[in-house]
XYZ file of C-alpha atoms in Angstrom:
606
model
C -17.382 -12.007 62.216
C -19.097 -8.980 63.126
C -17.934 -5.936 60.843
C -19.000 -2.461 61.394
C -20.007 -0.828 58.119
C -20.155 2.930 58.580
C -22.845 5.137 58.259
C -22.485 9.080 57.620
C -24.896 11.610 57.475
C -24.271 15.369 55.966
C -26.517 17.430 58.246
C -26.214 21.139 57.828
C -28.519 23.627 59.833
C -28.813 26.905 57.917
C -29.101 30.197 60.099
C -31.620 32.802 59.325
C -29.885 36.196 59.364
C -32.404 38.002 60.993
C -32.494 36.759 64.717
C -33.561 39.739 66.763
C -35.813 42.402 65.116
C -34.539 45.006 67.675
C -30.698 45.058 66.608
C -29.273 47.826 65.261
C -28.589 48.547 61.489
C -24.959 48.750 62.265
C -24.768 45.219 63.580
C -26.792 43.866 60.935
C -24.611 45.751 58.435
C -21.449 44.068 60.048
C -23.026 40.589 60.292
C -23.924 40.950 56.631
C -20.201 41.905 55.564
C -18.884 39.050 57.862
C -21.028 36.396 56.026
C -19.815 37.686 52.594
C -16.364 37.563 53.564
C -16.890 33.778 54.449
C -18.913 33.279 51.172
C -15.901 35.001 49.429
C -13.643 32.308 51.036
C -11.975 35.041 53.386
C -12.558 32.779 56.294
C -9.567 34.153 58.476
C -10.943 37.756 57.959
C -14.345 36.940 58.604
C -13.067 35.192 62.136
C -11.310 38.250 62.996
C -13.994 40.532 62.053
C -16.335 38.393 64.360
C -13.720 38.533 67.202
C -13.295 42.300 66.913
C -17.012 43.193 66.737
C -18.002 40.372 69.690
C -15.407 42.191 71.710
C -16.784 45.848 71.211
C -20.739 44.573 71.616
C -22.742 46.896 73.699
C -24.951 44.279 74.830
C -25.648 40.518 75.898
C -28.078 40.510 72.881
C -25.590 41.575 70.473
C -23.180 39.098 71.712
C -25.717 36.294 71.408
C -26.534 37.354 67.637
C -22.793 37.306 66.844
C -22.047 34.139 68.789
C -24.861 32.240 66.555
C -22.922 33.223 63.394
C -19.961 32.063 64.903
C -21.014 28.847 66.124
C -22.447 28.370 62.413
C -18.926 29.250 60.777
C -17.191 26.758 63.168
C -19.768 23.906 62.265
C -19.149 24.567 58.665
C -15.417 24.630 58.999
C -15.278 22.174 61.603
C -13.386 24.703 63.674
C -13.184 23.088 66.804
C -10.029 24.744 68.303
C -11.858 27.967 68.031
C -14.822 26.458 70.269
C -12.273 25.775 72.834
C -11.487 29.549 73.342
C -14.950 30.528 73.213
C -16.744 28.089 75.965
C -16.908 30.236 78.777
C -18.767 32.907 77.008
C -21.092 30.518 75.172
C -21.918 29.122 78.790
C -22.721 32.632 79.889
C -25.013 33.568 76.850
C -27.032 30.118 77.383
C -27.969 31.342 80.830
C -28.321 35.293 79.779
C -31.581 36.960 78.866
C -31.994 36.693 75.024
C -34.937 36.352 73.018
C -36.537 32.666 72.259
C -35.219 32.579 68.462
C -31.665 33.413 69.508
C -31.506 31.026 72.150
C -33.016 28.199 69.829
C -30.191 29.002 67.431
C -27.575 28.544 70.339
C -28.589 25.366 71.265
C -29.107 23.963 67.968
C -25.714 24.923 66.418
C -24.118 23.453 69.927
C -26.283 20.148 69.095
C -24.636 20.092 65.700
C -21.302 20.480 66.965
C -21.128 18.005 69.380
C -22.869 15.668 67.299
C -20.147 15.824 64.607
C -17.606 15.547 67.654
C -19.349 12.373 68.226
C -20.243 13.547 71.675
C -23.816 11.981 71.447
C -24.955 12.323 75.016
C -23.775 16.179 75.189
C -25.613 16.576 71.683
C -28.511 15.016 73.044
C -28.751 17.800 76.074
C -28.376 20.340 73.539
C -31.131 19.455 71.456
C -33.238 18.944 73.627
C -33.202 22.440 74.783
C -33.130 23.642 71.379
C -36.795 21.901 70.373
C -38.196 23.193 73.784
C -37.605 26.879 72.138
C -38.022 25.937 68.236
C -41.042 27.534 66.455
C -42.972 24.526 64.601
C -43.500 26.911 61.801
C -40.189 27.190 60.663
C -38.509 24.769 58.618
C -35.034 24.926 60.362
C -37.315 22.982 63.401
C -37.820 20.162 61.350
C -33.926 19.971 60.620
C -33.394 20.239 64.517
C -35.840 17.248 65.177
C -34.294 15.346 62.370
C -30.744 15.776 63.692
C -31.999 14.937 67.332
C -33.506 11.711 66.085
C -30.438 10.640 64.192
C -28.408 11.365 67.576
C -30.892 9.183 69.582
C -30.421 6.345 66.952
C -26.776 6.556 67.510
C -27.305 6.339 70.990
C -29.295 3.189 70.979
C -32.744 4.717 71.105
C -34.214 3.594 67.690
C -37.743 4.120 68.452
C -37.531 7.643 69.878
C -35.010 8.322 67.250
C -37.504 7.186 64.606
C -40.242 9.041 66.125
C -38.267 11.965 65.817
C -37.418 11.890 62.320
C -40.975 10.927 61.598
C -41.990 14.211 63.196
C -39.473 15.955 61.188
C -41.163 14.678 58.131
C -44.639 16.124 59.461
C -43.488 19.391 60.224
C -41.902 19.607 56.505
C -45.428 18.366 55.251
C -47.065 21.089 56.823
C -44.809 23.773 56.082
C -44.110 23.360 52.533
C -46.527 20.712 51.593
C -43.369 17.761 50.939
C -40.704 16.210 52.758
C -36.982 16.457 52.021
C -34.987 13.447 50.633
C -32.954 13.635 54.033
C -36.233 12.210 55.666
C -35.465 8.949 53.339
C -31.757 9.167 54.813
C -32.813 9.044 58.087
C -35.043 6.347 57.727
C -32.483 4.302 55.693
C -30.063 4.898 58.690
C -32.361 4.140 61.425
C -33.193 0.778 59.808
C -29.949 -0.221 59.424
C -29.266 0.134 63.102
C -32.591 -1.662 63.627
C -30.574 -4.340 61.668
C -33.799 -3.946 58.919
C -31.250 -4.178 56.123
C -33.685 -4.654 53.112
C -35.771 -1.740 54.359
C -32.592 0.455 55.088
C -31.459 -0.421 51.471
C -34.567 0.612 50.019
C -34.769 3.875 51.591
C -31.301 4.737 51.015
C -31.909 3.917 46.980
C -34.819 6.123 47.024
C -32.980 9.273 48.645
C -30.388 8.598 45.858
C -32.758 8.640 43.078
C -33.989 12.227 44.633
C -30.433 13.696 44.277
C -28.912 14.800 40.961
C -26.125 13.116 39.436
C -22.580 14.178 41.184
C -24.390 15.730 44.079
C -21.564 15.848 46.788
C -23.864 14.115 49.535
C -24.290 11.082 47.125
C -20.618 10.245 48.532
C -22.015 9.328 51.615
C -25.392 7.762 50.558
C -23.445 5.527 48.310
C -20.803 4.684 51.102
C -23.883 4.204 53.303
C -25.725 1.532 50.776
C -22.264 -0.057 50.614
C -22.304 -0.692 54.258
C -25.756 -2.174 54.021
C -24.628 -4.743 51.300
C -21.688 -5.720 53.412
C -23.627 -6.547 56.403
C -25.780 -8.817 53.952
C -22.996 -10.558 52.762
C -23.713 -9.200 48.819
C -20.102 -7.797 48.343
C -20.419 -7.395 44.732
C -23.222 -4.920 45.130
C -21.287 -3.328 47.920
C -18.073 -3.110 45.465
C -20.535 -1.197 43.052
C -22.066 1.021 45.610
C -18.344 2.015 46.893
C -16.947 2.381 43.221
C -20.283 5.111 42.758
C -19.099 6.731 45.849
C -15.490 7.147 44.562
C -16.687 8.609 41.420
C -18.633 11.260 42.948
C -15.796 12.241 45.275
C -13.201 12.307 42.718
C -15.461 14.532 40.432
C -15.386 16.951 43.485
C -11.620 16.357 43.539
C -12.186 14.712 46.837
C -9.689 11.639 47.918
C -9.974 11.307 51.670
C -13.414 10.276 52.416
C -13.283 8.537 55.479
C -16.665 6.443 55.084
C -15.374 5.291 51.416
C -11.826 4.016 52.799
C -13.305 2.158 55.806
C -15.902 0.442 53.903
C -13.618 -0.747 51.259
C -11.605 -1.927 53.916
C -14.268 -3.708 55.320
C -15.057 -5.543 51.870
C -11.452 -6.778 51.679
C -11.927 -7.874 55.122
C -14.971 -10.005 54.588
C -13.260 -11.416 51.384
C -10.311 -12.588 53.790
C -8.009 -10.365 52.602
C -7.066 -8.930 55.860
C -3.699 -7.110 55.195
C -5.335 -5.114 52.439
C -7.998 -4.342 54.655
C -5.752 -3.294 57.473
C -3.758 -0.910 55.092
C -7.333 0.744 54.244
C -8.035 1.171 57.808
C -4.708 2.588 58.941
C -5.499 5.190 56.461
C -8.776 6.093 57.932
C -7.165 6.163 61.172
C -4.348 8.537 60.134
C -7.536 10.789 58.889
C -9.661 10.582 62.184
C -6.749 11.043 64.330
C -5.989 14.621 62.440
C -9.768 15.689 62.707
C -9.997 14.236 66.150
C -13.533 12.660 64.692
C -14.844 10.068 67.176
C -17.701 9.461 65.087
C -15.294 7.130 62.849
C -12.405 6.524 65.447
C -13.871 3.638 67.484
C -15.182 1.892 64.210
C -11.702 2.157 62.540
C -10.301 0.821 65.922
C -12.839 -2.338 66.213
C -12.419 -3.146 62.298
C -8.399 -2.956 62.873
C -8.803 -5.245 65.480
C -10.875 -7.827 63.881
C -8.397 -8.071 61.004
C -5.656 -8.279 63.059
C -7.331 -11.233 65.045
C -8.061 -12.836 61.898
C -4.412 -12.830 61.052
C -3.370 -14.177 64.896
C -2.294 -10.988 66.009
C -4.468 -11.154 69.297
C -2.129 -8.846 71.455
C -2.153 -6.202 68.871
C -6.055 -6.721 68.185
C -6.608 -6.677 72.361
C -5.211 -3.143 72.291
C -7.199 -1.867 69.449
C -10.654 -3.479 70.860
C -9.907 -1.620 74.240
C -9.482 1.725 72.445
C -12.562 1.415 70.716
C -14.545 0.209 73.713
C -13.643 3.323 75.724
C -14.937 5.666 72.503
C -17.918 3.860 72.484
C -18.573 3.690 76.122
C -17.791 7.261 77.053
C -19.571 8.805 73.582
C -23.070 6.517 74.273
C -22.626 4.846 70.646
C -24.484 1.815 72.543
C -25.345 -0.167 68.920
C -21.664 -0.002 67.987
C -20.321 -1.074 71.359
C -22.511 -3.852 71.456
C -21.328 -5.059 68.376
C -17.522 -4.813 69.675
C -18.074 -7.172 72.374
C -18.464 -10.676 70.507
C -15.125 -10.363 68.450
C -13.474 -9.100 71.725
C -14.540 -11.383 74.004
C -13.258 -13.934 71.418
C -10.024 -12.944 71.172
C -9.158 -12.714 74.706
C -10.245 -16.220 74.597
C -7.677 -16.897 72.145
C -5.212 -15.126 74.264
C -6.095 -17.240 77.253
C -7.335 -14.421 79.140
C -10.501 -15.858 80.364
C -10.913 -13.271 83.245
C -11.361 -10.331 80.911
C -13.324 -12.411 78.478
C -15.676 -13.173 81.476
C -15.752 -9.630 82.294
C -16.712 -8.292 78.806
C -19.373 -11.299 78.806
C -20.801 -9.898 81.758
C -21.046 -6.351 80.639
C -22.446 -7.458 77.353
C -25.160 -9.233 78.552
C -26.352 -6.479 81.068
C -26.529 -3.727 78.076
C -30.187 -3.100 76.659
C -30.412 -3.110 72.979
C -33.465 -1.684 71.372
C -32.301 -3.699 68.109
C -33.113 -7.007 70.051
C -36.279 -5.885 72.593
C -39.544 -7.258 71.388
C -41.649 -4.014 72.382
C -39.106 -1.448 70.997
C -39.356 -3.751 67.761
C -43.083 -3.797 67.665
C -43.250 -0.073 68.213
C -40.748 0.592 65.820
C -42.266 -1.365 62.903
C -45.441 0.033 63.728
C -44.461 3.604 63.768
C -42.465 2.578 60.180
C -45.469 0.812 58.873
C -47.912 3.762 59.536
C -45.239 6.249 57.499
C -45.336 3.566 54.570
C -48.958 3.053 54.438
C -49.261 6.951 54.345
C -46.706 6.965 51.555
C -48.794 4.742 49.746
C -52.071 6.248 50.408
C -50.740 9.721 48.999
C -49.187 7.789 45.660
C -52.812 5.882 45.301
C -54.576 9.343 45.719
C -52.386 11.409 43.314
C -52.694 8.409 40.807
C -56.275 8.499 41.083
C -56.545 12.086 40.811
C -54.501 12.340 37.895
C -56.615 9.679 35.958
C -59.634 11.416 36.962
C -58.516 14.734 35.956
C -59.310 13.798 32.340
C -62.725 12.475 33.176
C -64.296 16.110 34.048
C -67.447 15.569 32.175
C -68.131 12.383 33.975
C -67.121 14.086 37.414
C -69.462 16.841 36.679
C -72.442 14.654 35.842
C -71.901 12.254 39.249
C -69.590 14.879 41.237
C -70.614 14.086 44.692
C -71.832 10.736 44.540
C -68.322 9.476 42.708
C -66.149 11.243 44.971
C -67.738 9.668 48.181
C -67.453 6.237 46.391
C -63.484 7.235 45.841
C -63.144 8.071 49.366
C -64.595 4.760 50.285
C -62.646 3.067 48.259
C -59.413 4.892 49.350
C -60.598 4.348 53.119
C -61.270 0.628 52.411
C -57.427 0.423 50.516
C -55.675 2.085 53.483
C -57.215 -0.361 55.970
C -56.259 -3.460 53.836
C -52.828 -2.318 53.576
C -52.318 -1.326 56.925
C -53.816 -4.592 58.393
C -51.784 -6.736 56.083
C -48.629 -4.513 56.751
C -49.207 -4.814 60.349
C -49.544 -8.660 60.304
C -46.367 -8.862 58.125
C -44.238 -6.667 60.518
C -45.376 -8.463 63.589
C -44.627 -11.873 61.778
C -40.930 -10.759 60.829
C -40.670 -9.260 64.409
C -40.959 -12.677 65.935
C -39.002 -14.501 63.350
C -35.252 -15.308 62.423
C -35.163 -14.813 58.424
C -32.480 -17.296 58.190
C -33.776 -20.196 60.171
C -37.477 -19.756 60.295
C -37.139 -20.213 64.459
C -38.252 -17.739 66.896
C -35.937 -14.776 67.464
C -34.634 -13.334 70.793
C -37.366 -10.554 70.825
C -40.163 -13.432 70.534
C -38.943 -15.317 73.821
C -39.040 -12.112 75.545
C -42.827 -12.264 76.067
C -42.828 -15.988 76.305
C -40.607 -15.472 79.305
C -42.631 -13.003 81.222
C -45.768 -14.977 81.055
C -44.178 -18.271 81.936
C -42.430 -16.569 84.981
C -45.779 -15.067 85.879
C -47.416 -18.571 85.637
C -44.900 -20.100 87.427
C -44.517 -18.048 90.363
C -48.683 -18.387 90.545
C -48.483 -22.048 90.446
C -45.332 -22.810 92.251
C -43.814 -25.040 89.378
C -41.004 -24.634 87.154
C -39.165 -24.371 84.033
C -35.907 -24.099 82.506
C -33.496 -23.056 79.569
C -30.721 -24.381 77.569
C -28.407 -21.816 75.988
C -26.212 -23.249 73.343
C -23.275 -22.214 70.953
C -21.852 -23.748 67.842
C -18.334 -24.710 68.513
C -15.512 -23.067 66.386
C -18.329 -21.572 64.260
C -15.731 -18.389 63.479
C -13.138 -20.967 61.923
C -15.749 -22.368 59.967
C -17.262 -19.173 58.508
C -13.576 -17.884 57.778
C -12.549 -21.369 55.912
C -15.635 -22.130 53.930
C -17.268 -18.720 53.289
C -20.224 -17.064 54.829
C -22.918 -18.719 52.461
C -21.853 -22.291 53.908
C -21.954 -20.936 57.473
C -25.387 -19.935 56.795
C -26.374 -23.662 55.662
C -24.805 -24.801 59.101
C -26.950 -22.626 60.999
C -30.064 -23.917 59.098
C -29.070 -27.574 59.559
C -28.857 -26.987 63.388
C -31.884 -25.197 63.875
C -33.702 -28.103 61.965
C -32.162 -30.624 64.057
C -33.041 -28.778 67.220
C -36.829 -28.001 65.968
C -36.989 -31.797 64.975
C -35.499 -32.761 68.876
C -37.759 -30.769 71.179
C -40.826 -31.483 72.756
C -44.190 -30.156 71.355
C -44.546 -27.774 74.490
C -41.085 -26.615 73.978
C -39.689 -23.547 72.244
C -36.562 -22.922 70.458
C -35.084 -19.590 69.249
C -31.845 -18.021 67.385
C -30.717 -16.274 70.179
C -27.418 -14.527 68.587
C -25.012 -14.850 65.556
C -24.333 -18.701 66.423
C -26.266 -19.049 69.538
C -29.717 -21.025 70.402
C -31.857 -20.768 73.519
C -34.453 -23.848 74.056
C -37.132 -22.686 76.352
C -38.548 -25.724 78.400
C -41.948 -25.094 80.150
C -42.153 -27.627 83.620
C -38.800 -28.852 83.459
C -36.237 -29.067 86.234
C -32.576 -28.932 85.913
C -32.129 -32.582 85.667
C -34.671 -33.152 83.062
C -33.158 -29.815 81.348
C -29.592 -31.561 81.452
C -30.967 -34.732 79.973
C -32.729 -33.029 76.905
C -29.631 -30.854 76.271
C -27.560 -34.243 76.085
C -30.308 -35.090 73.567
C -29.725 -31.857 71.556
C -26.106 -32.248 71.764
C -26.282 -35.945 70.168
C -28.636 -34.689 67.864
C -26.281 -31.653 66.244
C -23.065 -33.897 66.126
C -25.045 -36.515 64.089
C -25.867 -33.841 61.265
C -24.107 -35.059 58.136
C -22.206 -32.057 56.490
C -20.061 -32.290 53.454
C -17.880 -29.486 51.719
C -16.664 -30.457 48.295
C -17.019 -33.999 49.188
C -15.053 -33.458 52.397
C -17.075 -34.760 55.527
C -17.449 -32.188 58.132
C -18.917 -32.569 61.759
C -20.274 -29.666 63.909
C -20.891 -29.666 67.783
C -22.259 -27.645 70.284
C -21.606 -26.338 73.770
C -24.681 -26.115 76.078
C -25.553 -24.322 79.450
C -28.493 -25.406 81.330
C -30.352 -23.017 84.136
C -33.679 -23.825 86.110
C -35.634 -20.884 87.245
C -35.529 -20.372 90.916
C -38.454 -18.148 91.483
C -36.438 -15.021 91.958
C -34.944 -12.536 89.664
C -35.396 -11.714 85.968
C -35.261 -13.925 82.872
C -31.964 -12.190 81.998
C -30.948 -13.742 85.205
C -31.448 -16.994 83.791
C -29.682 -16.145 80.713
C -26.794 -15.014 82.279
C -26.380 -18.260 84.473
C -26.987 -20.388 81.634
C -24.287 -18.430 79.916
C -21.973 -18.967 82.419
C -22.490 -22.824 82.165
C -21.719 -22.310 78.283
C -18.597 -20.561 78.961
C -17.549 -23.291 81.548
C -18.668 -25.857 78.687
C -16.164 -24.012 76.217
C -13.526 -23.729 78.563
C -13.661 -27.316 79.292
C -13.251 -28.576 75.880
C -16.426 -27.998 74.095
C -19.240 -30.315 72.795
C -20.534 -30.972 76.486
C -23.239 -29.939 78.780
C -22.936 -27.833 81.871
C -25.414 -27.128 84.561
C -24.095 -24.523 87.413
C -27.608 -23.962 89.102
C-alpha cells in the first residue's frame, strides 16, 4: 500500500526594517516600537498599534511599509484571519507606486503566507513576482528562491524546483561564502519527492548534523527522516527518527507536532496495526482542522482512508479519499494527488463501484508526473550530480590546501610549478568524478532497483523511437500491460519483504519468457509492461498467454506453505495514430476488463 509520509520545512523569511530611505523619522520610530512590542510578547498591542498607524498614514509609501511588517507578523503567528480583513488593502498596494524593495517584500511575504496555507498555485504566482523585484546581492533573495523551489516541488515540478534551490545555494555562496543547511533540507525534500530515498536520507542526515542538539528545527528534520525510512520499509529506523523528533519537541514543551503524529500513525499502519494508526490520524485531523492546515490535511485524510480500507471500512474510506482528492486537486499538490489514486481506485473496486474506479483510472493515467518522466529524471540527476561534484571538488581542494599549508618551504621552492600540477590534478579528478557520476545516474535513471528491469522512464524513449520508425516503415508493434492479482492481499498477509521477493520472481519469469528483441519494464508498483516490436495484436495475445502461464508456474512457498501468483494482462497494437500514452491507456482498459471478469486472463480490446 502506498503510504504518504509527511515532509514539512520550517521556512522563515526575515524582513529588513529599512525598506525605504525616504521614510520620515516618526514612522521609523513607530515601526521600532511596534517590533519591540512583538518581540516582548505583546502581540495584541503590536497589532493594534499597526492598525492605528496604518489608518493615519500620510502616503501609500508609508502604508506599504507598515503592511510589510504586518504581513511578516501574520506569517510568524499564522494569523490568517487578520489577513482576511486586509485583502483589499493589500491588492491596492500591489498595484500602487512604491519602491522596488518594498514591492519585493510584499510579494515575498504573500508567497510565504500562501505556501503555509497550502495554496501552492497562488504562492507560485506571488513568488514569481517577488524574484522579479529581488536584489541578488541580498541574502533574503536566496531564501525567496529557496521557498520558490520548495513550492515548485510540491506542485510536481521537481526539475524546476531543484534549479531554484541550487540557485539559492549559489547566491548564498556569492554573498556570504557558504551555504545554509537549509539547502541540504531542500535537496532532501526534493529527492524524496523524486523517490530517490537514499539520496534524500543522505541530505537530511547532513542537515541534522549541521544543527545544534535540541534545535527546534530538528523536530521537523527527524520527522522528515522518519517519512523517508517509512517509504523504504525500514520501520525500526523510522521509529528511532520519530522518537528523536519527539524528544526535541518535548524539550521545547511541544506536544502537538502534526508531522510527528502523522508519521507515528503511518508506522503503525505499515505494521498492520490500523486501529492505532487511525487514532493518531484522527488526532492529527483535529489539529489541522483547527489550524486550517491544507498542507497536512489531505495527507491525513488519505492515510485515514487507507487504514479504514485495510479494515474493510470501504464506504468510510471512500469518503476520506474523496475529501483528500478534492484538496490535492484544488491546491495543485500533484505528487500527493498521484499517490492517492491507486489505493482509491482499489477501494472503489472493493465497493463494486467500477464506474467511479474507471473514472479515477482515466484521470490517473492522464496526469504527468516528473518523478516518472525520463527527460525530467535525467535533467534532475544531471543538475544534482553537478552539485555533488562541486561539493566533492571543494572538499578535495580544501583538504589538499590544508595539507600543503604545512609544506610552505616546498611551495616557496616549487611555487608556480607545484600549484599548476595541483590545478591539473584537481581538473582531472573533477572530470573523472563527473564522468563516473554521470554514468551512474544515467544507469540508475533507466533501471528499477528492486527487479533490475527497465523502469517506466526507460520505455519512454523506446516508445518514441519505435513509433517514429513504424510510421516511416508502415509496420506495427504491440504492448502488454500486466498486473499481479491480489498483490495487496499478499503484501498485507506475508509482509512487504515477501512481496518484494514475489516481484523479483515475476520479473525473472517475464524476462526469461520474452524474445531477444522484446523489452520488459516495471511500470508501477505491481504492474509490468512488455514492449513487442514488429508484433501484431494476435501475436501479442499469444505471447501474453505464454507470459500468463510462465507466472502461474512460479514455485512459491511461505513457511512450507505453497502459494500461487497469477497475473491479468491487457494487450494493445499500435494503430498509427496518437501517442504512446493512448496505447498504454487502451492496454490498461484491457487489463481492467481482465480483472473485472475473473483475473488470470488475457484481454485485447484493440
